[in-house]
Coordinates of C-alpha atoms and ligand atoms in Angstrom, one line a residue:
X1 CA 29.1 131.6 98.9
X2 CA 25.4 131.7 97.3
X3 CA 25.0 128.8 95.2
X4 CA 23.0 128.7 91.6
X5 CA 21.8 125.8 89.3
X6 CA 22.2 127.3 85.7
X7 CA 20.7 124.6 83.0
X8 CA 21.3 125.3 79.0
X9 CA 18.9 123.4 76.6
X10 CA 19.8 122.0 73.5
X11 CA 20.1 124.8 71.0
X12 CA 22.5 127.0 73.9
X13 CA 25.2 124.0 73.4
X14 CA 24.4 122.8 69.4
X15 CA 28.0 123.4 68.8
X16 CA 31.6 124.0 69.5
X17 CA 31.1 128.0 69.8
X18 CA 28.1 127.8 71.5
X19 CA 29.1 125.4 74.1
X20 CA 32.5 127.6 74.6
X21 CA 29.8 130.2 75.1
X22 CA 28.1 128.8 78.2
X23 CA 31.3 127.9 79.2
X24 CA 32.5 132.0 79.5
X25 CA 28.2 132.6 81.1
X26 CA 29.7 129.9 83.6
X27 CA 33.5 132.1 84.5
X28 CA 30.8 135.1 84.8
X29 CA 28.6 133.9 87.5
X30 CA 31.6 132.2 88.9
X31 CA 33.4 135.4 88.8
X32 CA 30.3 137.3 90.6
X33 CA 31.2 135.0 93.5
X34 CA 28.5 131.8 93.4
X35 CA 29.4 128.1 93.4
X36 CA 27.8 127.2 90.3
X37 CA 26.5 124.1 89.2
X38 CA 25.6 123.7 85.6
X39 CA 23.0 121.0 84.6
X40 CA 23.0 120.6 80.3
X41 CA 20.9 118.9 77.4
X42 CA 22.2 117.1 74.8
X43 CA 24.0 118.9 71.9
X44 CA 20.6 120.5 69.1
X45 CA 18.6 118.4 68.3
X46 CA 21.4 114.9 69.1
X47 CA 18.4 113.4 71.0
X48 CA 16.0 113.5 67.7
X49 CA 18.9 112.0 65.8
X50 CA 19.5 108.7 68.1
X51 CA 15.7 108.1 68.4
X52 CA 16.0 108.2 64.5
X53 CA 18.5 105.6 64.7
X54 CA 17.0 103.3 66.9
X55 CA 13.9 102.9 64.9
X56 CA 16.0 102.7 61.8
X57 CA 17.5 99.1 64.1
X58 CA 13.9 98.2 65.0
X59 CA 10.4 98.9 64.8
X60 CA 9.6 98.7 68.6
X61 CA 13.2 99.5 70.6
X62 CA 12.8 97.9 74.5
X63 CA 12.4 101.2 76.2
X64 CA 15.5 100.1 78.9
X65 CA 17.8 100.6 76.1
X66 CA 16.2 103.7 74.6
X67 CA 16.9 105.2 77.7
X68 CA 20.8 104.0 77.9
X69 CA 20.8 105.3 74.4
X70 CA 19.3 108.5 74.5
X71 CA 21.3 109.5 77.5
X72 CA 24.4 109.3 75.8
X73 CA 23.9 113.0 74.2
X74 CA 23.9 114.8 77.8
X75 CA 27.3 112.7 78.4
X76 CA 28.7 114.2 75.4
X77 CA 27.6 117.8 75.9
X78 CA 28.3 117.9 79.6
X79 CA 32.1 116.4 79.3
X80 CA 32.6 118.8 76.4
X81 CA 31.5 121.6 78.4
X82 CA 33.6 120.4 81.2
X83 CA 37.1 120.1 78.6
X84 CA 35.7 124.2 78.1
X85 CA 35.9 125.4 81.0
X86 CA 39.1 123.9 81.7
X87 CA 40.7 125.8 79.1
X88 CA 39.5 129.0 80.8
X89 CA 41.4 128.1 83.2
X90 CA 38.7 126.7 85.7
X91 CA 38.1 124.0 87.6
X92 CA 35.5 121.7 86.4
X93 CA 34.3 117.8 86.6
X94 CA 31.2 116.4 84.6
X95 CA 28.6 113.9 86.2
X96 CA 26.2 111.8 84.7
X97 CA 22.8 111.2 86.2
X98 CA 23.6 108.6 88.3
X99 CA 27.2 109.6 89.8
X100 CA 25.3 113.0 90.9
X101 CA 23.0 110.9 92.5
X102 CA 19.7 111.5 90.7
X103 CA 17.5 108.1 91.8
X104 CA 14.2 107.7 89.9
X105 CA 11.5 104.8 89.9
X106 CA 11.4 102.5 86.9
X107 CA 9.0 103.9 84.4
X108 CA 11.0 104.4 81.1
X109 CA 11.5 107.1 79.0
X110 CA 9.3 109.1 81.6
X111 CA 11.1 108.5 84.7
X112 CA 9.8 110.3 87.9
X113 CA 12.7 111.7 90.5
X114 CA 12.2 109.8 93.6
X115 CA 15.4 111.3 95.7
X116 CA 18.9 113.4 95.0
X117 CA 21.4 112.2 96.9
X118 CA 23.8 115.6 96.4
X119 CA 26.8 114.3 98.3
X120 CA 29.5 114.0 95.0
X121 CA 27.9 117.8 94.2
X122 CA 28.4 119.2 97.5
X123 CA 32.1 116.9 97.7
X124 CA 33.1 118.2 94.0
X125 CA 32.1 122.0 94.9
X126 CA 34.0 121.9 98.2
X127 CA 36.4 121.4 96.0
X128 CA 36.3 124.5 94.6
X129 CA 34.6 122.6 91.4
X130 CA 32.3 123.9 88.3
X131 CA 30.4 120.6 89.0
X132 CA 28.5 119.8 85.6
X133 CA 25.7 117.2 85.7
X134 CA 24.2 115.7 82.7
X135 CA 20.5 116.8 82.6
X136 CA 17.1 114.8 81.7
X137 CA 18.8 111.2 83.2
X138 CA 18.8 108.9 86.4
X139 CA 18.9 105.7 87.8
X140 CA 17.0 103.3 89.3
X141 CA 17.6 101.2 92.3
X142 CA 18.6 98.4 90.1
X143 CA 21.1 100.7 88.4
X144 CA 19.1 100.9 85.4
X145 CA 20.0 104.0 83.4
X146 CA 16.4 106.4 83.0
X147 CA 15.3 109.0 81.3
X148 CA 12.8 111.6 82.5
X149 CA 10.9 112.4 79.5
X150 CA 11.5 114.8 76.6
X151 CA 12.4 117.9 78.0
X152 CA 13.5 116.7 81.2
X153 CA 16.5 118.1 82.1
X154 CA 14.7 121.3 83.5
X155 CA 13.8 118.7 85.9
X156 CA 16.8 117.9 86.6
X157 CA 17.9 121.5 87.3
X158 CA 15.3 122.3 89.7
X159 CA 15.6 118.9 91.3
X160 CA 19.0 119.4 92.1
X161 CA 18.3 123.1 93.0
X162 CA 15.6 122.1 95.6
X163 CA 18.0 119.2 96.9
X164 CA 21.3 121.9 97.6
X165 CA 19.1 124.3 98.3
X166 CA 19.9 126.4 95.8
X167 CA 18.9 131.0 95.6
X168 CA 17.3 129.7 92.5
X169 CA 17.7 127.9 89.3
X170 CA 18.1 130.1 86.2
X171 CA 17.0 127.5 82.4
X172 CA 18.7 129.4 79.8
X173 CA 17.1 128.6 76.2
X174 CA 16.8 130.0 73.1
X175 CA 13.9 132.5 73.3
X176 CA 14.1 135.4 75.9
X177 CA 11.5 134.1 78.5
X178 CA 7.8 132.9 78.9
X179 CA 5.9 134.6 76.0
X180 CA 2.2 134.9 75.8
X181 CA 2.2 132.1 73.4
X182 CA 4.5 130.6 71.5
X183 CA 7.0 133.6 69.7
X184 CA 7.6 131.3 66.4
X185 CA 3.9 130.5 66.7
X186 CA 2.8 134.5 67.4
X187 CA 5.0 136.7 66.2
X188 CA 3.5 139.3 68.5
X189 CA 3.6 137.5 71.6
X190 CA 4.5 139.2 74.7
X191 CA 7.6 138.9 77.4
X192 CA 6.2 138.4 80.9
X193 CA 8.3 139.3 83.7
X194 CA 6.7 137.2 86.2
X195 CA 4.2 134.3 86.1
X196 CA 3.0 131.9 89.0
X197 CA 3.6 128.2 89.5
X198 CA -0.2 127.1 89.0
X199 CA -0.2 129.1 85.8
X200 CA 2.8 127.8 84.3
X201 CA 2.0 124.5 85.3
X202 CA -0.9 124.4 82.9
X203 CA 1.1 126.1 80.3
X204 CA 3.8 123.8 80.5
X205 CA 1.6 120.7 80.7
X206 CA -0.8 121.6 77.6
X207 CA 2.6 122.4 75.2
X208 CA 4.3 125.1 76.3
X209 CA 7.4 123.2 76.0
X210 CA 9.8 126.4 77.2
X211 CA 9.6 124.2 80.7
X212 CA 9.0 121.3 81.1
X213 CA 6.0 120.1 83.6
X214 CA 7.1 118.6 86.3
X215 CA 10.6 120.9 86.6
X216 CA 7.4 123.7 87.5
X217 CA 5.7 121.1 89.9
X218 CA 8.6 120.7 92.1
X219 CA 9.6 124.2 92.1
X220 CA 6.6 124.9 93.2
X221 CA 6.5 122.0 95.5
X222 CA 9.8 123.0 97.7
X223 CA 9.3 127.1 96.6
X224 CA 12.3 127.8 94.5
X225 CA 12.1 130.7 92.3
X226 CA 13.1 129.5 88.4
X227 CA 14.1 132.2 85.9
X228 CA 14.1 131.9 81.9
X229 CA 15.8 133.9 80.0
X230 CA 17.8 133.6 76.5
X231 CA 21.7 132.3 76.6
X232 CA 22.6 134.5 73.9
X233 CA 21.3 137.7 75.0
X234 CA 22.1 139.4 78.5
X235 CA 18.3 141.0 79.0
X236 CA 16.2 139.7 82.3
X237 CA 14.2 136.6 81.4
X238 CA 10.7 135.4 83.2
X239 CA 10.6 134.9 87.1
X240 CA 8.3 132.2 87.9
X241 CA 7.5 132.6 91.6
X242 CA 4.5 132.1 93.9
X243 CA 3.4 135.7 94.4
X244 CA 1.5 137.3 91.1
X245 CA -0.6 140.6 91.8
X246 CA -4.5 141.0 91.9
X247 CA -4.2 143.1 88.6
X248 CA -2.2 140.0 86.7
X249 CA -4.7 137.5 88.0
X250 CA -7.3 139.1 86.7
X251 CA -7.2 138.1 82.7
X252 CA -5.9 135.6 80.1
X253 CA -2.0 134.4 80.9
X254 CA -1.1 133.0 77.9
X255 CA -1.9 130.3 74.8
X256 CA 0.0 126.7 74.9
X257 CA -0.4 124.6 72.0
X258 CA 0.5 121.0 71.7
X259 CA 0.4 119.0 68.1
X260 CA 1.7 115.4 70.3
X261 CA -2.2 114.7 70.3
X262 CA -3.9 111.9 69.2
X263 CA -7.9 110.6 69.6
X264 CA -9.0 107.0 69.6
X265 CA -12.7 106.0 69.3
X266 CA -14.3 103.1 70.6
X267 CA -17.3 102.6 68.4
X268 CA -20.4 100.7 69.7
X269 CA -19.2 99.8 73.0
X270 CA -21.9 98.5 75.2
X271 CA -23.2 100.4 77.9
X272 CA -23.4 99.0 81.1
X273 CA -20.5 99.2 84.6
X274 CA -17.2 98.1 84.1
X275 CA -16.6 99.1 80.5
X276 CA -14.8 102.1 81.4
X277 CA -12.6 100.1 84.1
X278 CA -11.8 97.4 81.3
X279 CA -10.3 100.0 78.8
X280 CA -8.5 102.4 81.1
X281 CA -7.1 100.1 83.8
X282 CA -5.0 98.2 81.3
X283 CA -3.5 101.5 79.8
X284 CA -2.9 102.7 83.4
X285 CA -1.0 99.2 83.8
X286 CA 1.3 100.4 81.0
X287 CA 2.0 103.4 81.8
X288 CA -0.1 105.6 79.5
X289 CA -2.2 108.5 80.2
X290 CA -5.0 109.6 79.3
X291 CA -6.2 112.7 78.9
X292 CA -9.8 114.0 77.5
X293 CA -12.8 111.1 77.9
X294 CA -15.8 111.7 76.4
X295 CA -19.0 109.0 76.7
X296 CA -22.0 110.0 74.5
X297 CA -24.9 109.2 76.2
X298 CA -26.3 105.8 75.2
X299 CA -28.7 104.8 72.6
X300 CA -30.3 101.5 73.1
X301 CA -27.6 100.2 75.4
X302 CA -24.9 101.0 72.7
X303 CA -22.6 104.2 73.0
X304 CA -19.0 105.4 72.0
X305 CA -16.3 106.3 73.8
X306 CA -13.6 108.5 72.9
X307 CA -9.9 109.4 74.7
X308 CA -7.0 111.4 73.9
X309 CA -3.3 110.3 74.7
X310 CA -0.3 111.3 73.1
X311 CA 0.8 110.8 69.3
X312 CA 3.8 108.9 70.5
X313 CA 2.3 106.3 72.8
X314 CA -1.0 105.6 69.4
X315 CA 0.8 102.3 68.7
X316 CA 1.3 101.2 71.8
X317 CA -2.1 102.0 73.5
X318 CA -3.7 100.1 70.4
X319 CA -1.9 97.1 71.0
X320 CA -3.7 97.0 74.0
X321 CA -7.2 98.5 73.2
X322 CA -7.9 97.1 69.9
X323 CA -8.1 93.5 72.2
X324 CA -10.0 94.4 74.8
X325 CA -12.5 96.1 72.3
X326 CA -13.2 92.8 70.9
X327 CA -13.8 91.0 74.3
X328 CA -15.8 93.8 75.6
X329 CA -18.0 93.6 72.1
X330 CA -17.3 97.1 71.1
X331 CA -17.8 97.1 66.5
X332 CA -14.9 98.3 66.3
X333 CA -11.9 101.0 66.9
X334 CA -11.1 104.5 65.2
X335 CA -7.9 106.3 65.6
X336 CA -6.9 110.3 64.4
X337 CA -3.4 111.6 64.3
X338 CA -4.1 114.9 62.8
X339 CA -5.1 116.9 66.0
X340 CA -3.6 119.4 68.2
X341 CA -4.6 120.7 71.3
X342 CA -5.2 124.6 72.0
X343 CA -5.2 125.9 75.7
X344 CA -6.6 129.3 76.9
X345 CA -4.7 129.6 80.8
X346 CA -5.3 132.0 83.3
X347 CA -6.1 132.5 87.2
X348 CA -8.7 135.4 86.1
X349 CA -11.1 132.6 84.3
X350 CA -11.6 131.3 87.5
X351 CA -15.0 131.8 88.6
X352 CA -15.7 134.5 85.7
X353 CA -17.6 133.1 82.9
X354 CA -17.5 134.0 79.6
X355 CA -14.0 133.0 78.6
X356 CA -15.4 129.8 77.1
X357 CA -17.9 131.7 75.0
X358 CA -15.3 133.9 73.7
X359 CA -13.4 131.0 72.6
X360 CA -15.5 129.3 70.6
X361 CA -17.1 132.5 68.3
X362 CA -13.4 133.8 68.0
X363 CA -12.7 129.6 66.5
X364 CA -15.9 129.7 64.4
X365 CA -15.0 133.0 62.9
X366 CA -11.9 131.5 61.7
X367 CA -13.4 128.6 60.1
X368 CA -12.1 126.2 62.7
X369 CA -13.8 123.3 63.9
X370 CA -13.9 122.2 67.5
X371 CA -13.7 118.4 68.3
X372 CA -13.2 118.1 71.7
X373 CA -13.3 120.0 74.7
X374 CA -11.7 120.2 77.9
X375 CA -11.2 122.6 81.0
X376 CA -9.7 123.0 84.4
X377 CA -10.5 126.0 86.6
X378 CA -7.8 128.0 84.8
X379 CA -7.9 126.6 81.8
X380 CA -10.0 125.9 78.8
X381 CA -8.6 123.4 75.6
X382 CA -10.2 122.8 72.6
X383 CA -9.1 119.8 70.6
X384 CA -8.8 120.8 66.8
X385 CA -7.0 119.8 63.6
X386 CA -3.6 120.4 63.3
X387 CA -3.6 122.5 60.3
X388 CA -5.3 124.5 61.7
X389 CA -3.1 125.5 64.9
X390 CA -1.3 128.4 64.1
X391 CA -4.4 130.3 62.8
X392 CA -6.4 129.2 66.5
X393 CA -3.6 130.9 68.5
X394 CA -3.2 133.6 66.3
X395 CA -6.9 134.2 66.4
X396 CA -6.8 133.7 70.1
X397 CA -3.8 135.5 71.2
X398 CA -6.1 138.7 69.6
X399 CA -9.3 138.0 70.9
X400 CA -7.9 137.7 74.5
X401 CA -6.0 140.9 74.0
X402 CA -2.0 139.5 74.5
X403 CA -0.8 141.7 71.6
X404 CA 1.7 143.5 72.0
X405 CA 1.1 147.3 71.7
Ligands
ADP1 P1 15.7 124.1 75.3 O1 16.4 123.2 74.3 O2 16.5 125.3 75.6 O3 15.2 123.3 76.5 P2 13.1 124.1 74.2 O4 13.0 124.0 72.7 O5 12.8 122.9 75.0 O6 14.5 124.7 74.5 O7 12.1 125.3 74.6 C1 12.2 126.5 74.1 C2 11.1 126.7 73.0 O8 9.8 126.7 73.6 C3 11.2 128.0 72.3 O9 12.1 128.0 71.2 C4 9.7 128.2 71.8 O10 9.5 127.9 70.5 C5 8.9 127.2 72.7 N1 7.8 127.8 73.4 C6 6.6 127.2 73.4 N2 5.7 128.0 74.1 C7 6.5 129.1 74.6 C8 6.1 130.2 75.4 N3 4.9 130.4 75.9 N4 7.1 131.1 75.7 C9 8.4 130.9 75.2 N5 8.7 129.8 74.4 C10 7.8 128.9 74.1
LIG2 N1 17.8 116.1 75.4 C1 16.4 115.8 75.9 C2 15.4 116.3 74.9 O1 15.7 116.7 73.8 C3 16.2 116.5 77.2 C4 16.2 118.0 77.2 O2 16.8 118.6 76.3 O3 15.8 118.6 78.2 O4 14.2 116.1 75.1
MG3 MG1 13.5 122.2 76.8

């Protein structure tokens, strides 16, 4: 019997009807004749809600218990789900994290998947089991409860999907599929049927938050196919698959946006070796990345340095630079919360130029101004204010020609 991992985000389970919804999806596919195993998010938006609460308790929650708390909303959703699809008259048992044997290094609140062990899965399906495994959680060796980062239980899904070796793993949301940009961003924005791992990878990773990054690095990684498509429509979603044509390559993908952006300046830092290893090894040490570095080039043996990392991790990371600015004899530190990030992706900018060029005259002739900039071979992000960010993809979803027509 071909087996499929089905995953439904937050807003396909916000409530009663919804989840008994995905419950009747979950009869269907049983009904086509697949073993099913259904990997859920917590109920809307219940994960917001308890990281409100625990920085109404404290300023600066240990991130261990973060994690305990914020996996409690996939335990809810996926035992509720499991109670619905009893009453339809099927078999079905709910697992947390741990009991389906998701193990995961120790890095809190951004946990990394080291191994599945599927063994209760496979056990509960022989059984003749719906088996329903709470999404964007593990545990570590030391049985420490983990989560895998917001967004992470399309992780999960393809994690568990590579692991049982899965026909594919279908993440059913609330928009139809991978749009051209974001559809509440651009209203125009177009369906694709099919997009490649490397290109959705850099979606994904500069804001497309539709999947998250590293559920597209390991489907990539052990080749299984992932489709996205809506939960409360039946139309065909996005297939996300290695092969994409000559003809698809050959242009802008899509526009990912990402407001979780924030820039710190190191002002007057002098110039000479081992500055740079001074600042970013310590933030390495604690787990926080870094993402655009810019050094101007030095005047007089004095220069600035400027990073970006995300929003969430600002108060953190200063706690650590604004010291080591001090011994290192920087003058002193800026920080700016406002930005957002906007990312131009596709396989046909590689080796063509011009794409840059285009970029920055269609942001200048919208009044926008660039701050920082950033490419891969596939990709090209400018760093801008946030105001701004619906106008820069609007402007750039045009230029580039993803309309709809
Ligand atoms: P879920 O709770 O189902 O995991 P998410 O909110 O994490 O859903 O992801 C779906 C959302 O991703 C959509 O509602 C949409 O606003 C946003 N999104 C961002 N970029 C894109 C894109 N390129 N295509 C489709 N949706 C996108
Ligand atoms: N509930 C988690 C979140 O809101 C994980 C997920 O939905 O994928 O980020
Ligand atoms: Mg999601």
């Amino acid at each position: 019997m071909p087996l499929m991992v089905q995953k439904y985000g937050g807003s396909s389970v916000a409530d009663g009807d919804k989840i008994k919804n995905v419950a009747r999806r979950i009869v269907k596919a049983r009904s086509e004749g697949n073993q099913v195993v259904v990997v859920i998010s917590a109920m809307g938006d219940t994960t917001n809600k308890l990281l409100e609460l625990a920085y109404q308790i404290s300023a600066q929650p240990k991130d261990r218990e973060l994690d305990v708390l914020l996996s409690t909303g996939e335990l809810v959703s996926s035992t509720l789900l499991a109670m619905a699809l009893e009453d339809l008259g099927h078999k079905a048992i709910s697992l947390s994290g741990a009991q389906a044997g998701i193990q995961t290094d120790s890095s809190f609140s951004k946990a990394h998947i080291l191994r599945v062990d599927p063994k209760r899965i496979a056990d509960e399906l022989k059984k003749g089991q719906v088996v329903i495994v709470a999404g964007f959680q593990g545990v570590t060796q030391d049985r420490d409860i983990t989560t895998l980062g917001r967004g992470g239980s399309d992780t999960t899904a393809v994690a568990l999907a590579a692991s049982l070796h899965a026909e594919m793993c279908q993440i059913y949301t609330d928009v139809e599929g991978v749009y051209t940009a974001d559809p509440r961003f651009v209203p125009q924005a177009v369906k694709l049927k099919k997009i490649g791992y490397e290109e959705m990878l850099e979606l994904a990773s500069y804001g497309a938050k539709v999947l998250h990054p590293r559920a597209v690095e390991l489907g990539e990684l052990y080749n299984i196919p992932i489709t996205v498509a809506s939960s409360f429509v039946d139309k065909p979603g996005t297939i996300i698959c290695k092969e994409v044509s000559m003809e698809i390559r050959n242009k802008v993908r899509g526009i990912a946006h990402d407001t979780n952006v924030a820039k710190v300046t190191i002002i007057g830092v002098p110039d000479h070796p081992g500055i740079a290893m001074s600042i970013f090894e310590p933030l390495a040490r604690a787990d926080i990345s870094v993402d655009t570095i810019v050094q101007n080039a030095s005047i007089e043996g004095i220069t600035d340095l400027t990073f970006t990392i995300a929003r969430s991790e600002l108060t953190k990371a200063m706690s650590i630079i604004e010291p080591i600015s001090m011994d290192i004899g920087a003058k002193r530190c800026a920080t700016d919360s406002s930005l957002a990030k906007v990312s131009i992706v596709g396989t046909g900018m590689e080796n063509t130029p011009g794409y840059a060029a285009r970029m920055f005259r269609a942001l200048y002739e919208q009044g926008i101004n660039i701050q920082l900039i950033t490419t891969s071979e596939i990709r090209i992000t400018c760093i801008i204010s946030e105001d701004k960010v619906r106008d820069a993809i609007q402007i750039l979803h045009k230029t580039f020609e993803l309309d709809a027509t």
